[in-house]
Amino acid sequence: MRTVSGPTDHVVVVGAGLSGLAATLHLLGAGRRVTVVERDAAPGGRAGRLELGGYRVDTGPTVLTMPHLADEAFAAVGDSLYRRVELVGLHPAYRARFADGSRLDVHTDGDVMEAEVRRFAGATEAEGYRRLRHWLERMYRAQMRRFIDTNFDSPFQLVHPDLARLAALGGFGRLDPQIGRFLSDPRLRRVFSFQSLYAGVAPARALAAYAVIAYMDTVAGVWFPKGGMYALPRAMADAAADAGGEFRWSAEATRLETTAGRVRAVRLASGERIACDAVVLTPDLPVAHRLLGRAPRRPVRLRHAPSAVVLHAGTDRTWPDLAHHTLSFGAAWERTFDELTRTGRVMSDPSLLITRPTTHDPTLAPEGRHLHYVLAPCPNTATGPSAGTWRGLGPRYRDRLLAELERRGLDGFEASVDRELLVTPVDWTADGHAAGTPFSVSHTFAQTGPFRPRNLVRGYDNVVLAGCGTTPGVGVPTVLVSGKLAAARITGSPGATGAHRRTPVLEGHSR
């Protein structure tokens, strides 16, 4: 594994999002002095926190899977995620509601889920689910260490027995047909393939290898941190501070001082100069490239994942049929992905993720109130409406979204809204996210594994990237891994086989 050259005693980490915090903890555990500079007043980055009239709103991810990956970062400094954060296992992990009025609770316990599938679609589909679950587990084992939790220096690293295992499992086929080998009910196939949208690719075109995301969602377990998802970055920052990390809040990095291919200092907007031996850059790629002064050349321009419109709504009532996470599928499916990734139109028959965090933590809202987070995927600004267009489109789309929620059974939703915040691609663009999407570079084959923008920066001896735009990719688990991999580039530690590696928590069990 290639590492940065020269001294690495003092590292500056730019950005206190999940990847930057994971890198910081691993660096501190390896004996480095670390200074974190963050433009916001608190940690989190995309996984931030917003106060909205007495409601405590998570601004980013709502789903926590694979918590052992976060625990690895805490363990690097002798700490523990489970000491810092109270995790609640979600049962069901999701509730799926379909356009025909049917409903399926998605459980991560195999026996419970098999019984639910039998109730929902019959014995044949239940048997298919069992085989699918076994296949998902094998896909995860074939990929995690070799293709996800690893630093790539060359595509030739793919030449390994695990590659043959992945190919034998059908990992290089297409996701939807592979799921169809086990399940014929189109509603069930949606439940186990919609996750490819996290990777920015339609199920019909996504590599079957991305079934590993369905493994994380439907097999390994889904958790909710008390205090909301923001409790995770807050705890990581506190653990890092207790381990000697230094944080500069409301401190925006504006320039890197370089000499002979090495960054010597990070300059802040305030004018302060922080000398360093190495730098970890975690902002989205355009911001990182702006700090570096140039973007690397690629034979084909990067393609970005679809974006999302998010409505945060504090309400004076809720609806009992909603679970913590509810997937509300429209009747359309293939057309939906065509609109999101090809034609650039907002979904004509949307599929939505509705999250109600007050289900398991009422303190996130004023007494007697409820918090709902409605996410509607939408085209990014390179494919669909521009950021400027969204200024006028946003309020109209909000009205359409509320009407759709009421049509799907959430009667009186609009009238119940006490506080609200609408987030659209214009806001993601203002935050520095390329193509107006918080999901960064999509996971096409040409942007996966060793072909994804690497975390070592050509032309610089001591700069490493972390975050969803680099290895291994998008999502809370992979972003945490990216921080560990970035730290390994500096410390030379083996990463996935390090001394603090712990056994994954599987089958819905916490410690």
Coordinates of N, CA and C in Angstrom, one line a residue, residues 13 35 49 66 86 98 123 136-137 153 170-171 178 186 192 260 282 294 326 329 337 380 387 428 436 453 481 500:
V13 N -6.9 17.9 9.4 CA -8.1 17.3 8.7 C -9.1 18.4 8.4
T35 N -5.3 18.3 14.0 CA -6.1 19.5 14.1 C -7.2 19.4 13.1
R49 N -27.0 18.9 12.3 CA -28.1 19.2 13.1 C -28.6 20.6 12.9
M66 N -24.4 -1.2 10.0 CA -23.0 -1.6 10.3 C -22.4 -0.7 11.4
E86 N -26.4 5.6 22.7 CA -27.4 4.6 22.9 C -28.1 4.2 21.6
F98 N -47.2 -0.1 -0.8 CA -47.3 -0.2 -2.2 C -48.5 0.5 -2.8
A123 N -45.7 -19.1 0.1 CA -44.6 -20.0 0.5 C -43.5 -20.0 -0.5
L136 N -27.1 -12.9 -0.3 CA -26.6 -11.5 0.2 C -25.5 -11.7 1.2
E137 N -25.6 -12.6 2.1 CA -24.5 -12.8 3.0 C -23.2 -13.2 2.3
D153 N -4.2 0.8 -5.2 CA -3.2 1.5 -5.9 C -3.2 1.2 -7.3
G170 N -22.3 -14.0 -9.4 CA -23.1 -13.1 -10.3 C -22.9 -11.7 -10.0
G171 N -21.8 -11.3 -9.3 CA -21.6 -9.9 -8.9 C -21.4 -8.9 -10.0
Q178 N -30.6 -10.4 -11.1 CA -30.1 -11.3 -10.0 C -31.1 -11.4 -8.9
P186 N -42.9 -8.6 -8.0 CA -42.3 -7.3 -8.3 C -42.2 -6.4 -7.1
F192 N -35.7 -5.2 -2.3 CA -34.3 -5.7 -2.2 C -33.4 -5.1 -3.3
A260 N 7.2 22.5 -3.4 CA 7.8 21.3 -4.0 C 6.9 20.0 -3.8
T282 N -11.7 16.4 3.2 CA -13.0 15.7 3.2 C -14.1 16.4 2.5
R294 N -6.3 22.6 -8.6 CA -6.6 22.0 -9.9 C -7.3 20.7 -9.7
T326 N -40.5 4.5 6.6 CA -41.6 4.0 5.7 C -41.2 4.2 4.3
F329 N -43.9 3.4 -2.1 CA -43.6 3.2 -3.5 C -44.8 3.6 -4.3
F337 N -36.9 5.6 -12.6 CA -35.4 5.6 -12.7 C -35.0 6.3 -14.0
N380 N -30.2 15.2 -10.6 CA -29.2 16.2 -10.2 C -29.2 17.4 -11.2
A387 N -29.8 24.5 -10.7 CA -30.0 25.0 -9.3 C -30.9 26.3 -9.3
W428 N -28.2 22.1 -1.9 CA -27.0 21.3 -2.0 C -25.9 22.0 -2.8
G436 N -25.4 19.5 -7.7 CA -26.5 19.7 -6.8 C -27.0 18.5 -6.1
P453 N -12.3 8.0 -8.1 CA -11.2 9.0 -7.7 C -10.5 8.5 -6.5
V481 N -15.5 4.0 6.5 CA -14.4 3.3 6.0 C -13.4 4.2 5.3
H500 N -7.3 -3.1 16.1 CA -8.6 -2.8 16.8 C -9.8 -3.3 16.0

